[in-house]
Amino acid sequence: MRSRLLLDLAERSAWTGAQAALGVAVTDLADIPVWWAAPVALALASAKSWVAGRLVGRPGTASTLPAAKDPATPPGLGA
């Protein structure tokens, strides 16, 4: 169970870092004030969650982890 939680933590951290970096990159490339990085990252997070909940990972969650690795999967459903 501990490895599933660590995998979940790593997934969340990686996506947050990627969304923040993309938010800053977009504001830099668009030559707009850097405070726009937060709303851009929010839009990216929302889009990622929508896609993950429908096309990737365990259906009905915002996780991109497969059901067998997602700690939110009830025992016996992800194997």
Coordinates of N, CA and C in Angstrom, one line a residue:
M1 N 0.8 -1.2 0.0 CA 0.0 0.0 0.0 C 0.9 1.3 0.0
R2 N 2.0 1.2 0.7 CA 2.9 2.4 0.8 C 3.4 2.8 -0.6
S3 N 3.7 1.8 -1.4 CA 4.3 2.1 -2.8 C 3.2 2.7 -3.6
R4 N 1.9 2.4 -3.4 CA 0.8 3.0 -4.2 C 0.7 4.5 -3.8
L5 N 0.9 4.8 -2.5 CA 0.8 6.2 -2.1 C 2.0 7.0 -2.6
L6 N 3.1 6.4 -2.5 CA 4.3 7.1 -3.1 C 4.2 7.4 -4.6
L7 N 3.6 6.4 -5.3 CA 3.4 6.6 -6.7 C 2.4 7.7 -6.9
D8 N 1.3 7.8 -6.1 CA 0.3 8.8 -6.2 C 1.0 10.2 -5.9
L9 N 1.8 10.2 -4.9 CA 2.5 11.5 -4.5 C 3.4 11.9 -5.7
A10 N 4.1 11.0 -6.3 CA 5.0 11.3 -7.4 C 4.2 11.8 -8.6
E11 N 3.1 11.2 -8.9 CA 2.3 11.6 -10.0 C 1.8 13.0 -9.8
R12 N 1.2 13.3 -8.6 CA 0.7 14.6 -8.3 C 1.8 15.7 -8.4
S13 N 2.9 15.4 -7.8 CA 4.0 16.4 -7.8 C 4.5 16.6 -9.2
A14 N 4.7 15.6 -10.0 CA 5.2 15.8 -11.4 C 4.2 16.6 -12.2
W15 N 2.9 16.3 -12.1 CA 1.9 17.1 -12.9 C 1.9 18.6 -12.4
T16 N 2.0 18.8 -11.1 CA 1.9 20.2 -10.6 C 3.2 20.9 -11.1
G17 N 4.3 20.3 -11.0 CA 5.5 20.9 -11.5 C 5.5 21.2 -13.0
A18 N 5.0 20.3 -13.8 CA 4.9 20.5 -15.2 C 3.9 21.6 -15.6
Q19 N 2.8 21.6 -14.9 CA 1.8 22.7 -15.1 C 2.3 24.1 -14.8
A20 N 3.0 24.1 -13.6 CA 3.6 25.4 -13.2 C 4.6 25.9 -14.2
A21 N 5.5 25.0 -14.6 CA 6.5 25.3 -15.6 C 5.9 25.8 -16.9
L22 N 4.9 25.1 -17.4 CA 4.3 25.5 -18.6 C 3.6 26.8 -18.5
G23 N 3.0 27.1 -17.3 CA 2.3 28.4 -17.1 C 3.4 29.5 -17.2
V24 N 4.5 29.3 -16.6 CA 5.6 30.3 -16.7 C 6.1 30.5 -18.1
A25 N 6.3 29.3 -18.8 CA 6.8 29.4 -20.2 C 5.8 30.1 -21.1
V26 N 4.5 29.8 -20.9 CA 3.5 30.5 -21.8 C 3.5 32.0 -21.6
T27 N 3.6 32.4 -20.3 CA 3.6 33.9 -20.1 C 4.8 34.5 -20.6
D28 N 6.0 33.8 -20.5 CA 7.2 34.3 -21.0 C 7.1 34.4 -22.6
L29 N 6.7 33.4 -23.2 CA 6.6 33.4 -24.7 C 5.6 34.4 -25.2
A30 N 4.5 34.6 -24.5 CA 3.4 35.5 -24.9 C 3.7 36.9 -24.5
D31 N 4.8 37.1 -23.7 CA 5.2 38.4 -23.3 C 4.1 39.1 -22.5
I32 N 3.5 38.4 -21.6 CA 2.4 38.9 -20.7 C 2.9 38.8 -19.3
P33 N 2.3 39.6 -18.4 CA 2.8 39.6 -17.0 C 2.8 38.2 -16.4
V34 N 3.8 37.9 -15.6 CA 4.0 36.6 -15.0 C 2.9 36.1 -14.1
W35 N 2.1 37.1 -13.5 CA 1.0 36.7 -12.7 C 0.0 35.8 -13.4
W36 N 0.0 35.9 -14.7 CA -0.9 35.1 -15.6 C -0.5 33.6 -15.5
A37 N 0.7 33.3 -15.0 CA 1.1 31.9 -15.0 C 0.2 31.0 -14.1
A38 N -0.3 31.6 -13.0 CA -1.2 30.8 -12.2 C -2.5 30.5 -12.9
P39 N -3.2 31.4 -13.5 CA -4.4 31.0 -14.3 C -4.2 30.1 -15.4
V40 N -3.0 30.2 -16.1 CA -2.7 29.3 -17.2 C -2.4 27.9 -16.6
A41 N -1.7 27.8 -15.5 CA -1.5 26.5 -14.8 C -2.8 25.9 -14.4
L42 N -3.7 26.7 -13.9 CA -5.0 26.2 -13.5 C -5.8 25.7 -14.6
A43 N -5.8 26.3 -15.8 CA -6.4 25.8 -17.0 C -5.8 24.5 -17.4
L44 N -4.5 24.4 -17.4 CA -3.8 23.2 -17.7 C -4.2 22.0 -16.8
A45 N -4.3 22.3 -15.5 CA -4.7 21.3 -14.5 C -6.1 20.8 -14.7
S46 N -7.0 21.8 -15.0 CA -8.4 21.4 -15.3 C -8.5 20.5 -16.6
A47 N -7.7 20.9 -17.6 CA -7.8 20.1 -18.8 C -7.2 18.7 -18.6
K48 N -6.1 18.6 -17.9 CA -5.5 17.3 -17.5 C -6.5 16.5 -16.8
S49 N -7.1 17.0 -15.8 CA -8.1 16.3 -15.0 C -9.3 15.8 -15.8
W50 N -9.7 16.6 -16.7 CA -10.8 16.2 -17.6 C -10.4 15.0 -18.5
V51 N -9.3 15.2 -19.1 CA -8.8 14.1 -20.0 C -8.5 12.8 -19.1
A52 N -7.9 13.0 -18.0 CA -7.6 11.8 -17.2 C -8.9 11.1 -16.7
G53 N -9.9 11.8 -16.4 CA -11.1 11.2 -15.9 C -11.9 10.5 -17.0
R54 N -11.6 10.7 -18.2 CA -12.4 10.1 -19.3 C -11.5 9.2 -20.2
L55 N -10.3 9.5 -20.4 CA -9.5 8.7 -21.4 C -8.3 8.0 -20.8
V56 N -7.8 8.4 -19.7 CA -6.5 7.8 -19.1 C -6.8 7.4 -17.7
G57 N -6.1 6.5 -17.2 CA -6.1 6.1 -15.8 C -7.5 5.5 -15.4
R58 N -7.8 5.6 -14.1 CA -9.0 5.0 -13.6 C -10.2 5.9 -13.9
P59 N -11.2 5.4 -14.6 CA -12.4 6.3 -14.9 C -13.0 6.9 -13.7
G60 N -13.5 8.1 -13.8 CA -14.1 8.8 -12.7 C -13.2 9.5 -11.8
T61 N -11.9 9.4 -12.0 CA -10.9 10.1 -11.1 C -10.1 11.0 -12.0
A62 N -9.3 11.9 -11.4 CA -8.5 12.8 -12.1 C -7.0 12.3 -12.2
S63 N -6.9 11.0 -11.7 CA -5.6 10.4 -11.7 C -5.2 9.8 -13.1
T64 N -3.9 10.0 -13.4 CA -3.5 9.3 -14.7 C -2.9 8.0 -14.4
L65 N -2.9 7.5 -13.1 CA -2.3 6.2 -12.8 C -3.3 5.2 -13.3
P66 N -2.8 4.0 -13.7 CA -3.8 2.9 -14.0 C -4.5 2.5 -12.7
A67 N -5.6 1.8 -12.9 CA -6.5 1.5 -11.7 C -5.7 0.6 -10.7
A68 N -4.9 -0.3 -11.2 CA -4.1 -1.2 -10.3 C -3.1 -0.4 -9.4
K69 N -2.7 0.7 -9.9 CA -1.7 1.5 -9.1 C -2.4 2.7 -8.3
D70 N -3.6 3.0 -8.6 CA -4.3 4.2 -8.0 C -4.7 3.8 -6.6
P71 N -4.2 4.5 -5.6 CA -4.6 4.2 -4.2 C -6.1 4.4 -3.9
A72 N -6.8 5.1 -4.8 CA -8.3 5.3 -4.6 C -9.1 4.1 -5.1
T73 N -8.5 3.2 -5.8 CA -9.2 2.0 -6.3 C -9.4 1.1 -5.1
P74 N -10.7 0.7 -4.9 CA -11.0 -0.3 -3.8 C -10.3 -1.6 -4.0
P75 N -9.9 -2.3 -3.0 CA -9.2 -3.6 -3.1 C -10.0 -4.5 -4.0
G76 N -9.3 -5.2 -4.8 CA -10.0 -6.2 -5.7 C -10.5 -5.7 -7.0
L77 N -10.5 -4.4 -7.2 CA -11.0 -3.9 -8.5 C -9.9 -3.6 -9.5
G78 N -8.7 -3.3 -9.0 CA -7.7 -2.9 -9.9 C -6.7 -3.9 -10.3
A79 N -6.8 -5.1 -9.8 CA -5.9 -6.2 -10.2 C -6.1 -6.8 -11.5

